[in-house]
PDB file of C-alpha atoms in Angstrom:
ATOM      1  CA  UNK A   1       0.000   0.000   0.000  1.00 52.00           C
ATOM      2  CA  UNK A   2       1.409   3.304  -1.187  1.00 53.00           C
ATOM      3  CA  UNK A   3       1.916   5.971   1.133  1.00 53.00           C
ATOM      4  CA  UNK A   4      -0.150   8.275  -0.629  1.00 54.00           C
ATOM      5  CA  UNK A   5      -2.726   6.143   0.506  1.00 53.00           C
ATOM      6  CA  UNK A   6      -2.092   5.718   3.907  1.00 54.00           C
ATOM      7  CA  UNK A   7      -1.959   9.611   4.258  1.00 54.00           C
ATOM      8  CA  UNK A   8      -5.219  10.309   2.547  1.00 61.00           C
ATOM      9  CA  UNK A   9      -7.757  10.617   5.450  1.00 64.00           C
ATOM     10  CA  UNK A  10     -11.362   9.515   5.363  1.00 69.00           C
ATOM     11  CA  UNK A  11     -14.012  12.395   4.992  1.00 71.00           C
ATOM     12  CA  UNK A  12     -16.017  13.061   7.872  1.00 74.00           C
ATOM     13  CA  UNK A  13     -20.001  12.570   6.962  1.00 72.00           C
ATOM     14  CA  UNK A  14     -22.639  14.833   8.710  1.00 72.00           C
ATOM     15  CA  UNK A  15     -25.859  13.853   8.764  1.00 70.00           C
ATOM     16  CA  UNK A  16     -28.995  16.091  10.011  1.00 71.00           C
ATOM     17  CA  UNK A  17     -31.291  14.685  12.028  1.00 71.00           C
ATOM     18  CA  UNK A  18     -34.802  13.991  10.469  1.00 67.00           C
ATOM     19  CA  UNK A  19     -37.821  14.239  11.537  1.00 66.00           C
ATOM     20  CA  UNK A  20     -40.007  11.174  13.255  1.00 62.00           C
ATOM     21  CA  UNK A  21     -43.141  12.292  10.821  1.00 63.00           C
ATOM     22  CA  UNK A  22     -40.315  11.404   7.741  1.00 62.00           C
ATOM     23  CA  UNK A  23     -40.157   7.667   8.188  1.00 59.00           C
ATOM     24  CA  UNK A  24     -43.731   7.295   7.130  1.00 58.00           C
ATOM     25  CA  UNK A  25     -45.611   4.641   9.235  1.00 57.00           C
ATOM     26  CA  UNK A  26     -43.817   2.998  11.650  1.00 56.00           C
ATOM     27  CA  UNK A  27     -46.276   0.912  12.915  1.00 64.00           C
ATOM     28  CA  UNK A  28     -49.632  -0.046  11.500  1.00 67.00           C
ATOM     29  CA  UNK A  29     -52.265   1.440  12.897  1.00 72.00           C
ATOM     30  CA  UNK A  30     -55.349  -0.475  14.231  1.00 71.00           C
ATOM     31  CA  UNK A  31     -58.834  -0.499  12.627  1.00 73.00           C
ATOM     32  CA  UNK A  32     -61.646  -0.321  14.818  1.00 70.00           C
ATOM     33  CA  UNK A  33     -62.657  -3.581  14.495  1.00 69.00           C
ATOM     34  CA  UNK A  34     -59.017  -4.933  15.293  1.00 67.00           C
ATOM     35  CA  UNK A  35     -59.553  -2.106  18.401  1.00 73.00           C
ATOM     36  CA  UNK A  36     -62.783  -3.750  19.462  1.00 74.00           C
ATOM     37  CA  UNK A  37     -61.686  -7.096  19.198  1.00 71.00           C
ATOM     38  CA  UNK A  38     -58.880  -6.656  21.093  1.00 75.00           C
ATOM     39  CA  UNK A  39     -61.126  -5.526  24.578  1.00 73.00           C
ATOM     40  CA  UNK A  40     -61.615  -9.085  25.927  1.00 76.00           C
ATOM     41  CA  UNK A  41     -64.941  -8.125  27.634  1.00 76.00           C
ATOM     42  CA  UNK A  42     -66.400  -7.230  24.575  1.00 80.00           C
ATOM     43  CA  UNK A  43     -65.718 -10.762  22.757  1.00 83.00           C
ATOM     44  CA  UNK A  44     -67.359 -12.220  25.577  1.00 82.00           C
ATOM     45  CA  UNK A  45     -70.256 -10.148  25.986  1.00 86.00           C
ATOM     46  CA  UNK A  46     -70.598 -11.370  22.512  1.00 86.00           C
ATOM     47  CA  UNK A  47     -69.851 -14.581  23.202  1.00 88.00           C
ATOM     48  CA  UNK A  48     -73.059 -14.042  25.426  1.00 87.00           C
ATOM     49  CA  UNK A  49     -75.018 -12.175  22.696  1.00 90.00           C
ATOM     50  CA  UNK A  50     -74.674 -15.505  20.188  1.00 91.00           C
ATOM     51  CA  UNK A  51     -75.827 -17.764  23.166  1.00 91.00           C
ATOM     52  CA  UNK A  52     -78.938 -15.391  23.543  1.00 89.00           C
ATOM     53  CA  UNK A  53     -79.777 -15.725  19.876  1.00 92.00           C
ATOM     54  CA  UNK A  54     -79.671 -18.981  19.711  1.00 92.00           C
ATOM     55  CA  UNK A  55     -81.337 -19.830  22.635  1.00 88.00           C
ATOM     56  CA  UNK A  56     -84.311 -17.565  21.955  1.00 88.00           C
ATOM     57  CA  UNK A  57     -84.340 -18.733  18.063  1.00 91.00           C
ATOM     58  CA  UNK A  58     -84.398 -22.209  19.093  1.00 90.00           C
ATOM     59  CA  UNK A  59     -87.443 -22.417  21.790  1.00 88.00           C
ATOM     60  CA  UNK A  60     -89.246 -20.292  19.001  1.00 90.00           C
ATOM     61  CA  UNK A  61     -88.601 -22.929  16.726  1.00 91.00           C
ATOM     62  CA  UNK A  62     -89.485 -25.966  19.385  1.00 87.00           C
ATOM     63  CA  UNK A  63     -92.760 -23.554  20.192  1.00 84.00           C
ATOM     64  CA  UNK A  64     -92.861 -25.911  23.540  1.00 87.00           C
ATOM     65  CA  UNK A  65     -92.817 -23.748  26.746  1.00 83.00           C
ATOM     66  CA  UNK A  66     -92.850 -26.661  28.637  1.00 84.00           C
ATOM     67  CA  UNK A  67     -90.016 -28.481  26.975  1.00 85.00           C
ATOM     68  CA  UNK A  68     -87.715 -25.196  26.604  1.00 88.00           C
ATOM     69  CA  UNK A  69     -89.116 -21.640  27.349  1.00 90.00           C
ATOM     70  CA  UNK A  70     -87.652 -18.466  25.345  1.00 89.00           C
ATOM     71  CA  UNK A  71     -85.272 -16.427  26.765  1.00 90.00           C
ATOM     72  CA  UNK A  72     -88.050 -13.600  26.473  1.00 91.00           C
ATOM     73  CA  UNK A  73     -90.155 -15.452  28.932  1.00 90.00           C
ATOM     74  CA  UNK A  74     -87.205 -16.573  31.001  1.00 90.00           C
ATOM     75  CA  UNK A  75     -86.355 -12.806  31.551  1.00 91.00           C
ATOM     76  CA  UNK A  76     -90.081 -12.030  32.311  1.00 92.00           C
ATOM     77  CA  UNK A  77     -90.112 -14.523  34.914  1.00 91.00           C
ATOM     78  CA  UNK A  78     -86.288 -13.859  36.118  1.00 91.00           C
ATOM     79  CA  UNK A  79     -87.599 -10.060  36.853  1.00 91.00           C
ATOM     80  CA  UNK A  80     -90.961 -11.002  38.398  1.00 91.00           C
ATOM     81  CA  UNK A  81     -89.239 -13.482  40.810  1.00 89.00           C
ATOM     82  CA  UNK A  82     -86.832 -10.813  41.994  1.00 90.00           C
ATOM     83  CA  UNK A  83     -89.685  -8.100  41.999  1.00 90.00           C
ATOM     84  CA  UNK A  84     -91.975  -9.861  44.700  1.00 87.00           C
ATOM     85  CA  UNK A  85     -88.531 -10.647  46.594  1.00 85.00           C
ATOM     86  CA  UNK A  86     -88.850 -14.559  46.508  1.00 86.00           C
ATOM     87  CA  UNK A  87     -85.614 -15.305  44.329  1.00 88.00           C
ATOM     88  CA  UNK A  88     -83.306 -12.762  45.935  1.00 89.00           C
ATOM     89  CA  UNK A  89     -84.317 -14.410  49.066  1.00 88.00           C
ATOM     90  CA  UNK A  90     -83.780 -18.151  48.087  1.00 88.00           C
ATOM     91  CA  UNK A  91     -80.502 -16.544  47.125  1.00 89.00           C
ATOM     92  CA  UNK A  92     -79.310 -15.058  50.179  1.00 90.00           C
ATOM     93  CA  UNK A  93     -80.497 -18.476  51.711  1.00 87.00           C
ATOM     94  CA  UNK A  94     -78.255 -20.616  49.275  1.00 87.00           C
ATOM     95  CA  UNK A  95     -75.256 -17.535  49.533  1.00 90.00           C
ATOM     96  CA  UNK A  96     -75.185 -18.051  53.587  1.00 89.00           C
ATOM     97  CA  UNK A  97     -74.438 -21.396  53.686  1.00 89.00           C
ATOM     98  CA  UNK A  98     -72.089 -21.633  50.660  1.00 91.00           C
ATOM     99  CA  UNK A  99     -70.301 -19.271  52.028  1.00 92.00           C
ATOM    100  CA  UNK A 100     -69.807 -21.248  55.488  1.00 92.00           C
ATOM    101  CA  UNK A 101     -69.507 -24.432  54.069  1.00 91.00           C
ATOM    102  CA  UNK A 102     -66.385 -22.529  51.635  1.00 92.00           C
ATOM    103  CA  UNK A 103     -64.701 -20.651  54.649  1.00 93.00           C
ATOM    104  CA  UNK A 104     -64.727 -24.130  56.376  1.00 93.00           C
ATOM    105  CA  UNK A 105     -63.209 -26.309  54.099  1.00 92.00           C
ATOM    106  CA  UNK A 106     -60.515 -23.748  53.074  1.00 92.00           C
ATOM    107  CA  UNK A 107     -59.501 -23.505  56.745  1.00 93.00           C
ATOM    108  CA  UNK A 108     -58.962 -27.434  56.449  1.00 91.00           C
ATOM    109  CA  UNK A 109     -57.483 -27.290  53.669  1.00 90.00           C
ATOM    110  CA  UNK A 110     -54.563 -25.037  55.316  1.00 88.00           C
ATOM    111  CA  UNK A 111     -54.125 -27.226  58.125  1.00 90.00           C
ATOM    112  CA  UNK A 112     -54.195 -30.437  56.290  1.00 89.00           C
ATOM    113  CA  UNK A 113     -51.423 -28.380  54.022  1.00 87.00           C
ATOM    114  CA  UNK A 114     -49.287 -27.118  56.829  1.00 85.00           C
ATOM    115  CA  UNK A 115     -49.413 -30.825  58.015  1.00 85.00           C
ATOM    116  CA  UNK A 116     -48.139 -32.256  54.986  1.00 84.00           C
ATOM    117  CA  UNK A 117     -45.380 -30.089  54.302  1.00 80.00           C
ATOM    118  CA  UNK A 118     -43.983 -30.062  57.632  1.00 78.00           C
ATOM    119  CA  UNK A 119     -42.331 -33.400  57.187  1.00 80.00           C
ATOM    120  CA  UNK A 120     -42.606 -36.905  54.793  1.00 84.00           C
ATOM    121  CA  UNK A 121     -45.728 -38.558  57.119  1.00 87.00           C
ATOM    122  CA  UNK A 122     -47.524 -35.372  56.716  1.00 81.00           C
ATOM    123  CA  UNK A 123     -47.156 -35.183  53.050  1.00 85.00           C
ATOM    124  CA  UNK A 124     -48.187 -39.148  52.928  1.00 87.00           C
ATOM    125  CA  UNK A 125     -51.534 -38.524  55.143  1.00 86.00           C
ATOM    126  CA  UNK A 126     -52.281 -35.649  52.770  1.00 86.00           C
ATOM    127  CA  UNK A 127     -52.072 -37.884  49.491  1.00 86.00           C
ATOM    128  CA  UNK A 128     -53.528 -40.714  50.964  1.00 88.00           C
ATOM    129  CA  UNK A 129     -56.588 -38.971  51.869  1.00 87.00           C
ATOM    130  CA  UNK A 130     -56.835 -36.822  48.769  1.00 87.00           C
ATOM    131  CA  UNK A 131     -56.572 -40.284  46.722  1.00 86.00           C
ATOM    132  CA  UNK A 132     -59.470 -41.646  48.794  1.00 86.00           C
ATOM    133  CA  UNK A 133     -61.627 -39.022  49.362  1.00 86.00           C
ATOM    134  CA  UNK A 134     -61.677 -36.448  46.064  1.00 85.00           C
ATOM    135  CA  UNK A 135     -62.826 -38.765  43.774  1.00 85.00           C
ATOM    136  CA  UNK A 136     -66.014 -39.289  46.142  1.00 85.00           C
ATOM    137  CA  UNK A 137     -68.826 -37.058  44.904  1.00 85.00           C
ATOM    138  CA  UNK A 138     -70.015 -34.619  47.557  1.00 84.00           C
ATOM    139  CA  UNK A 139     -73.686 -35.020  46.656  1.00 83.00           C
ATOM    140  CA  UNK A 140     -72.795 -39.411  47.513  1.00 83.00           C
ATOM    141  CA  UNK A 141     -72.386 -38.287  50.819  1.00 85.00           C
ATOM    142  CA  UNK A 142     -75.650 -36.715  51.434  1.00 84.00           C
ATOM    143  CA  UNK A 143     -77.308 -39.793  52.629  1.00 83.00           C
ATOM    144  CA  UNK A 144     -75.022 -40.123  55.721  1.00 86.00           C
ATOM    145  CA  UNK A 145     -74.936 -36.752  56.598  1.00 84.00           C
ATOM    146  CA  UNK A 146     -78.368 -36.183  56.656  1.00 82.00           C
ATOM    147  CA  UNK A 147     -78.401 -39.355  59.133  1.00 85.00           C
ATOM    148  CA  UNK A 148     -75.397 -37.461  61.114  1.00 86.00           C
ATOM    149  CA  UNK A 149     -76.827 -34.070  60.654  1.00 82.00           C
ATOM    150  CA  UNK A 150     -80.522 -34.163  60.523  1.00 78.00           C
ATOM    151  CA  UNK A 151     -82.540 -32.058  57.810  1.00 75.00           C
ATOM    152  CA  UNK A 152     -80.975 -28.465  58.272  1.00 76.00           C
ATOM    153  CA  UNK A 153     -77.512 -26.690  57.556  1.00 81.00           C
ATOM    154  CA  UNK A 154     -75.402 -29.009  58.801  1.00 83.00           C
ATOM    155  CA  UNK A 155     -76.147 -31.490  56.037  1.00 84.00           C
ATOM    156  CA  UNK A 156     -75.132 -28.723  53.637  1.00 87.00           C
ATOM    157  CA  UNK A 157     -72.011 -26.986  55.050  1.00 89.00           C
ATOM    158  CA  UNK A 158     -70.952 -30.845  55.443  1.00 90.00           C
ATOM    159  CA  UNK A 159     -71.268 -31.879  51.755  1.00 90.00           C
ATOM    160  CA  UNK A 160     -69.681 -28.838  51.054  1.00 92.00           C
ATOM    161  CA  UNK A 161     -66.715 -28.936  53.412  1.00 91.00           C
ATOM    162  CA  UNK A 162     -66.283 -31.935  51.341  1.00 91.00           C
ATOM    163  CA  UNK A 163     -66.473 -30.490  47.798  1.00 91.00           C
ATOM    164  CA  UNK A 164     -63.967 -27.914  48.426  1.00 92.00           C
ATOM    165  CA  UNK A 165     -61.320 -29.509  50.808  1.00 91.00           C
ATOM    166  CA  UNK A 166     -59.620 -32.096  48.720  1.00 90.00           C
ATOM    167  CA  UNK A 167     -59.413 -29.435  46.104  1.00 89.00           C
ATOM    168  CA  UNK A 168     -58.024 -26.610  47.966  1.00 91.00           C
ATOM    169  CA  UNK A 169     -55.188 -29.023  49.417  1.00 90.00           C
ATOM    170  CA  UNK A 170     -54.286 -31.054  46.656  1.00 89.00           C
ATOM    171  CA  UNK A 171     -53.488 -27.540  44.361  1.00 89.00           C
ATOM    172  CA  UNK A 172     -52.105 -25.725  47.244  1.00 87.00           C
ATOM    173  CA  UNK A 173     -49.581 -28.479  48.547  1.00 85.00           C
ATOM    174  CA  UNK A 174     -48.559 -28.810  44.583  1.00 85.00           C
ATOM    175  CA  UNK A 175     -48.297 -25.381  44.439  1.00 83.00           C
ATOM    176  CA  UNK A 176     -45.826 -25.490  47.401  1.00 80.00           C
ATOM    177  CA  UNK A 177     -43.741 -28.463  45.953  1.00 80.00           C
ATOM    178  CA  UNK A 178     -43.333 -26.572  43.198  1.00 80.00           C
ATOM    179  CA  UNK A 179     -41.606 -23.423  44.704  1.00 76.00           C
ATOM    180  CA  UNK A 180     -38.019 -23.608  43.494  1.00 75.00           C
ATOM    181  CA  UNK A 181     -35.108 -24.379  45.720  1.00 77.00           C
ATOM    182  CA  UNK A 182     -33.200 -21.409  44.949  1.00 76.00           C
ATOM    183  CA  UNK A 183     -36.596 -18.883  46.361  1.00 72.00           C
ATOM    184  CA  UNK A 184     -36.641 -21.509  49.570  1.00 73.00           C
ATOM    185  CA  UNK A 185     -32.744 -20.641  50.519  1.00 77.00           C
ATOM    186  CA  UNK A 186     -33.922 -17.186  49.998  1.00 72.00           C
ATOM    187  CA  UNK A 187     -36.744 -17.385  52.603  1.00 72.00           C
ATOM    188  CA  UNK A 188     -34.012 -20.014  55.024  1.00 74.00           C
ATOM    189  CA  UNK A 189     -30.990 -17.175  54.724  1.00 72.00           C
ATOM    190  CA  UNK A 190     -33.468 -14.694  55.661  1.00 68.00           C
ATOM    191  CA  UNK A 191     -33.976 -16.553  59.024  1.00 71.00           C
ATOM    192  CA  UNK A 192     -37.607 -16.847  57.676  1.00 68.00           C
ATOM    193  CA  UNK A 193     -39.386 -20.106  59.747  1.00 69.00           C
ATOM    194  CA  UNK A 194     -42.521 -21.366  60.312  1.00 68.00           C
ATOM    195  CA  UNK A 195     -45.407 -19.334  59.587  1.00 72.00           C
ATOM    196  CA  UNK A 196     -43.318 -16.244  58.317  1.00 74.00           C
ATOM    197  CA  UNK A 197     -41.124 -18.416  55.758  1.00 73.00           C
ATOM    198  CA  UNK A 198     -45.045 -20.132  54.659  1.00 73.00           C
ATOM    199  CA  UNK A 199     -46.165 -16.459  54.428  1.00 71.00           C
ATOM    200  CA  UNK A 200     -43.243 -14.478  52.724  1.00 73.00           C
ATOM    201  CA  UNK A 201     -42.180 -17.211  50.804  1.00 74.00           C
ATOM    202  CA  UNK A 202     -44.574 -20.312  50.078  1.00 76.00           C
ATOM    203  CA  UNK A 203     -47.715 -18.443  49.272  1.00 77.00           C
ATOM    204  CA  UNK A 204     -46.259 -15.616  47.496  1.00 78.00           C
ATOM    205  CA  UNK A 205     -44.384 -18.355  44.919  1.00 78.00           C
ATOM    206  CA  UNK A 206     -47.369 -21.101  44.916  1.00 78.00           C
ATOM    207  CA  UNK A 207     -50.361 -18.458  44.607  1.00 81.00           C
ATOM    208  CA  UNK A 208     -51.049 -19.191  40.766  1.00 83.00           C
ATOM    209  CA  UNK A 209     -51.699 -23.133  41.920  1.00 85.00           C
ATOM    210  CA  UNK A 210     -53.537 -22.039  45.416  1.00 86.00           C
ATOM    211  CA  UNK A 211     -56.107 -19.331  43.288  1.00 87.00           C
ATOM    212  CA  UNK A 212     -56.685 -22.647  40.572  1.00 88.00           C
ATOM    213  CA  UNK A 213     -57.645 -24.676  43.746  1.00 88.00           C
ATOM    214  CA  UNK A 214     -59.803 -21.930  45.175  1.00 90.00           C
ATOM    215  CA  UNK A 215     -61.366 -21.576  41.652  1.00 90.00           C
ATOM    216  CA  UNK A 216     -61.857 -25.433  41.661  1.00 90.00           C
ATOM    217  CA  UNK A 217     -63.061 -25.275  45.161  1.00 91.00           C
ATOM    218  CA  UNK A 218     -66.000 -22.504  44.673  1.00 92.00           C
ATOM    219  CA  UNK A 219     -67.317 -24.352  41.620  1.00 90.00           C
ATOM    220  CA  UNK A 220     -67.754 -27.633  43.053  1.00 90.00           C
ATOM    221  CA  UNK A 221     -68.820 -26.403  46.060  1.00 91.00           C
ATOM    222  CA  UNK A 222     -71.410 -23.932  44.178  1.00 91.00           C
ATOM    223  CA  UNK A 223     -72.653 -27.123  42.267  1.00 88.00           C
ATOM    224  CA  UNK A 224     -72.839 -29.147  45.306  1.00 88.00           C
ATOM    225  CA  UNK A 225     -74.779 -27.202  47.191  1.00 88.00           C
ATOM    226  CA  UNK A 226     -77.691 -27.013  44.087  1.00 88.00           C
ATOM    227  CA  UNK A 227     -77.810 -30.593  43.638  1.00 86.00           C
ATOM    228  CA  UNK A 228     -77.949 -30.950  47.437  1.00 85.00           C
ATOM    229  CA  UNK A 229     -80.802 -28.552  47.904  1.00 83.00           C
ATOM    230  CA  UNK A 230     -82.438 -30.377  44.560  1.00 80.00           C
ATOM    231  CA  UNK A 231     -82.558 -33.126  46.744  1.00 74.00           C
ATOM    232  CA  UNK A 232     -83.572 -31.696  49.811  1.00 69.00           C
ATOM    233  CA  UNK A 233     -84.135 -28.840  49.610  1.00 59.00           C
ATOM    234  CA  UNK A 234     -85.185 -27.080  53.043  1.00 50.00           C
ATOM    235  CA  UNK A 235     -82.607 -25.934  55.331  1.00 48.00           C
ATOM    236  CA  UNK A 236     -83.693 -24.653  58.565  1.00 44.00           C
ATOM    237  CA  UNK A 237     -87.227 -23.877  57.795  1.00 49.00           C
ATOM    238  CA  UNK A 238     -86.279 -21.925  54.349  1.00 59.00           C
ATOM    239  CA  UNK A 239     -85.412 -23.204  51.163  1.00 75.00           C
ATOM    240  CA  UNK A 240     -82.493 -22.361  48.794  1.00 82.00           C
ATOM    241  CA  UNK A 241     -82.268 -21.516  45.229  1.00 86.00           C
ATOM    242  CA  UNK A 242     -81.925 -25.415  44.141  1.00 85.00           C
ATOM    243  CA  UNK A 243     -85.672 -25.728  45.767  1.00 85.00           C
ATOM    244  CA  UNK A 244     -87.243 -22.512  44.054  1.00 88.00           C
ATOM    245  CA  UNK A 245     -85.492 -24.135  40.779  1.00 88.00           C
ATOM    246  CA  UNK A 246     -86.936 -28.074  42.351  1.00 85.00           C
ATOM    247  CA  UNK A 247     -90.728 -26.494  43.644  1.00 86.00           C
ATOM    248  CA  UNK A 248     -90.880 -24.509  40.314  1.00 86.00           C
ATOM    249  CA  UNK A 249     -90.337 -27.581  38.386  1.00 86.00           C
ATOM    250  CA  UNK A 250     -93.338 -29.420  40.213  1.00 83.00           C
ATOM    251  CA  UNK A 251     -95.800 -26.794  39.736  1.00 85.00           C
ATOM    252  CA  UNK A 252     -94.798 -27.180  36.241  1.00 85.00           C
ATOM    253  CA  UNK A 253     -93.201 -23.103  36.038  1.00 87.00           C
ATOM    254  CA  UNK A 254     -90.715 -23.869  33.368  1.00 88.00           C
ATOM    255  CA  UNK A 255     -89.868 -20.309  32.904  1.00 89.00           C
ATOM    256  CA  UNK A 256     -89.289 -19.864  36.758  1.00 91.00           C
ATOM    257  CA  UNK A 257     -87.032 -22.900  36.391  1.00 91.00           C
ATOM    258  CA  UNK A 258     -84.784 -21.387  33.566  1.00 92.00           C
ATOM    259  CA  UNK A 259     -84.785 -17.931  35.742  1.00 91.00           C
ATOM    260  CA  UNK A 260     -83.502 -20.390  38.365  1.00 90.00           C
ATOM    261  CA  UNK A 261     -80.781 -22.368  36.454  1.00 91.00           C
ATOM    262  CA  UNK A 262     -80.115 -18.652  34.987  1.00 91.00           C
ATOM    263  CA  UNK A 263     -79.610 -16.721  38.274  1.00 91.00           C
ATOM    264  CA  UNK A 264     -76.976 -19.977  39.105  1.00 91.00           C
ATOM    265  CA  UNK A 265     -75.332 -19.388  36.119  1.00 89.00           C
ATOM    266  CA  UNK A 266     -75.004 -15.081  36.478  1.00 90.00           C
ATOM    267  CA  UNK A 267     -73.902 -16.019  40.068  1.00 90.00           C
ATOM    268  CA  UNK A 268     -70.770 -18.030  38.798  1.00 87.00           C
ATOM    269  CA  UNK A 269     -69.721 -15.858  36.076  1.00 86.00           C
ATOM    270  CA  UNK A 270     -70.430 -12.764  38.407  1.00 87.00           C
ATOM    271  CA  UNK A 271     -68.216 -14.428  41.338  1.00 88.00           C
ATOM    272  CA  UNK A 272     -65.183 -15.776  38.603  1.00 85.00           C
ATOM    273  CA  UNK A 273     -64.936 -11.999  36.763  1.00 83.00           C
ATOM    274  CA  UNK A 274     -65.675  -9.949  39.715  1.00 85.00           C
ATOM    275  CA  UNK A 275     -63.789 -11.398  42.560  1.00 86.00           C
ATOM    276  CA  UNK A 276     -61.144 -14.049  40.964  1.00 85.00           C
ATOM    277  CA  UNK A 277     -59.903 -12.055  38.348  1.00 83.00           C
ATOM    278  CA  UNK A 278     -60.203  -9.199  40.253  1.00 83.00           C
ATOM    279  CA  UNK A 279     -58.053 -10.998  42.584  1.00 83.00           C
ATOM    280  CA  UNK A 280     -56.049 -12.396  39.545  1.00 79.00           C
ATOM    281  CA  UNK A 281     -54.894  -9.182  38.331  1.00 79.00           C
ATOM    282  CA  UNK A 282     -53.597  -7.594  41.487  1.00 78.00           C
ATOM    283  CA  UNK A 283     -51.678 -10.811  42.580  1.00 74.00           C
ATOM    284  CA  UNK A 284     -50.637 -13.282  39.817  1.00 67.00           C
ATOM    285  CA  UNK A 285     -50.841 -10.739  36.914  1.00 65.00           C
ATOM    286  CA  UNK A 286     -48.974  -8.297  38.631  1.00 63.00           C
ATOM    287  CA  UNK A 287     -45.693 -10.286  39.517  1.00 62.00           C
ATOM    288  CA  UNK A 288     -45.631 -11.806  36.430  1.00 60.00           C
ATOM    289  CA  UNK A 289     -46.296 -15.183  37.381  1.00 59.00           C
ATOM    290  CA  UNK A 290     -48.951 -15.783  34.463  1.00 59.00           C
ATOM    291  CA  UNK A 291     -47.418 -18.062  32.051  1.00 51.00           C
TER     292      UNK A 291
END
């Protein structure tokens, strides 16, 4: 290489900046159907809206109230039974004891829990009994516990402490296996033990499994407690929703039967969108533990 060449110096290059506007588009902008679609309670609400349709075009095709009423009259007898007060109060009946029989066997659930992962026996007693027991149907168990319990609550909140138990434990005590070694010598340099290492560390890292067994937990125990009052119906003097849905049915009030299964079905999704995901969002969601 000559040295003329080595001595000849490369020429600087300015460049002026540019505008952002200059590029042209960047990124595609959405339509408003591509805006729409993206809202996820939109889709579902018409998700819902299909469901509707099809329900009302098809008992207008049947033409058989008594086989399968329109959503129309459904609706008509859905607000009359919560105008003259009897279906919020077969409501609040069903609500009361669903909620003891939930708070009950979640508080078993944490014991049995805390008793399995405190050492190898506890862990054993826990699968043992979750291989026996949660394949059992709750409702099998009415029978004996209305021998145990008599005709009243007790029946219920059993069955139910049933239902949700064996669900509860089996995800949470997965959920706790599942916690990696490295976030448990986290917790044990810490000097976290007992309760404080199960609090700061366990349920923090296992929450996504623990919320899927409460989830599991409220449905069965939700469905439970229908088929139970179905099949008894009174509790302490006052019936539940399953008997307005069962009395309804005998009286032949198909429509009052659909605003029944209806106001079960609005009670689920209103409990799963309004407290779970609520609940969702602020815990799992928000320490990016969603997969």
């Amino acid at each position: 290489m000559s040295s003329e060449a080595i001595g000849t110096a490369r020429p600087e290059i300015w460049r002026s900046p540019k505008a952002s506007s200059a590029f042209g588009v960047v990124e595609k902008p959405l339509t408003a159907f591509e805006r729409i679609y993206n809202v996820s309670a939109l889709r579902k609400l018409a998700v819902l809206l299909v469901l509707a349709l099809l329900w009302e075009g098809y008992a207008r095709w049947l033409d058989n109230p008594l086989l399968f009423p329109t959503l129309t009259a459904t609706l008509r007898a859905f607000l009359a039974a919560i105008a003259d007060g009897s279906l919020p109060a077969k409501v609040w009946t069903s609500l009361k004891v669903l909620l003891v029989g939930y708070a009950c066997g979640i508080a078993g659930a944490a014991l049995l829990t805390m008793i399995a992962i405190s050492s190898r026996l506890g862990t054993d007693v826990l699968e043992t009994l979750t291989s026996m027991f949660n394949p059992l149907p709750a409702i099998a168990l009415l029978p004996l516990a209305l021998i145990w319990f008599g005709l009243g609550q007790g029946s219920l909140v059993f069955v139910l402490i049933h239902s949700v138990l064996w669900a509860v434990a089996l995800n949470t005590h997965s959920g706790f296996l599942s916690v990696s070694n490295t976030l448990r010598m986290v917790g044990r340099n810490y000097g976290l033990r007992g309760l404080n290492y199960v609090g700061h560390i366990l349920i923090p890292a296992a929450f996504p499994s623990i919320l899927t067994g409460l989830k599991i937990g409220w449905a069965f125990a939700w469905r439970t407690l229908i088929a139970a009052e179905l099949v008894f119906g009174v509790s302490s003097g006052s019936g539940g929703l399953g008997w307005f849905i069962y009395e309804n049915k005998n009286q032949l009030e198909i429509p009052n039967v659909f605003a029944g299964l209806l106001t079960v079905i609005l009670i689920g999704l209103g409990v799963e969108h309004l407290i779970f995901h609520t609940i969702e969002r602020r815990t799992v969601e928000r320490w990016g533990m969603r997969h």
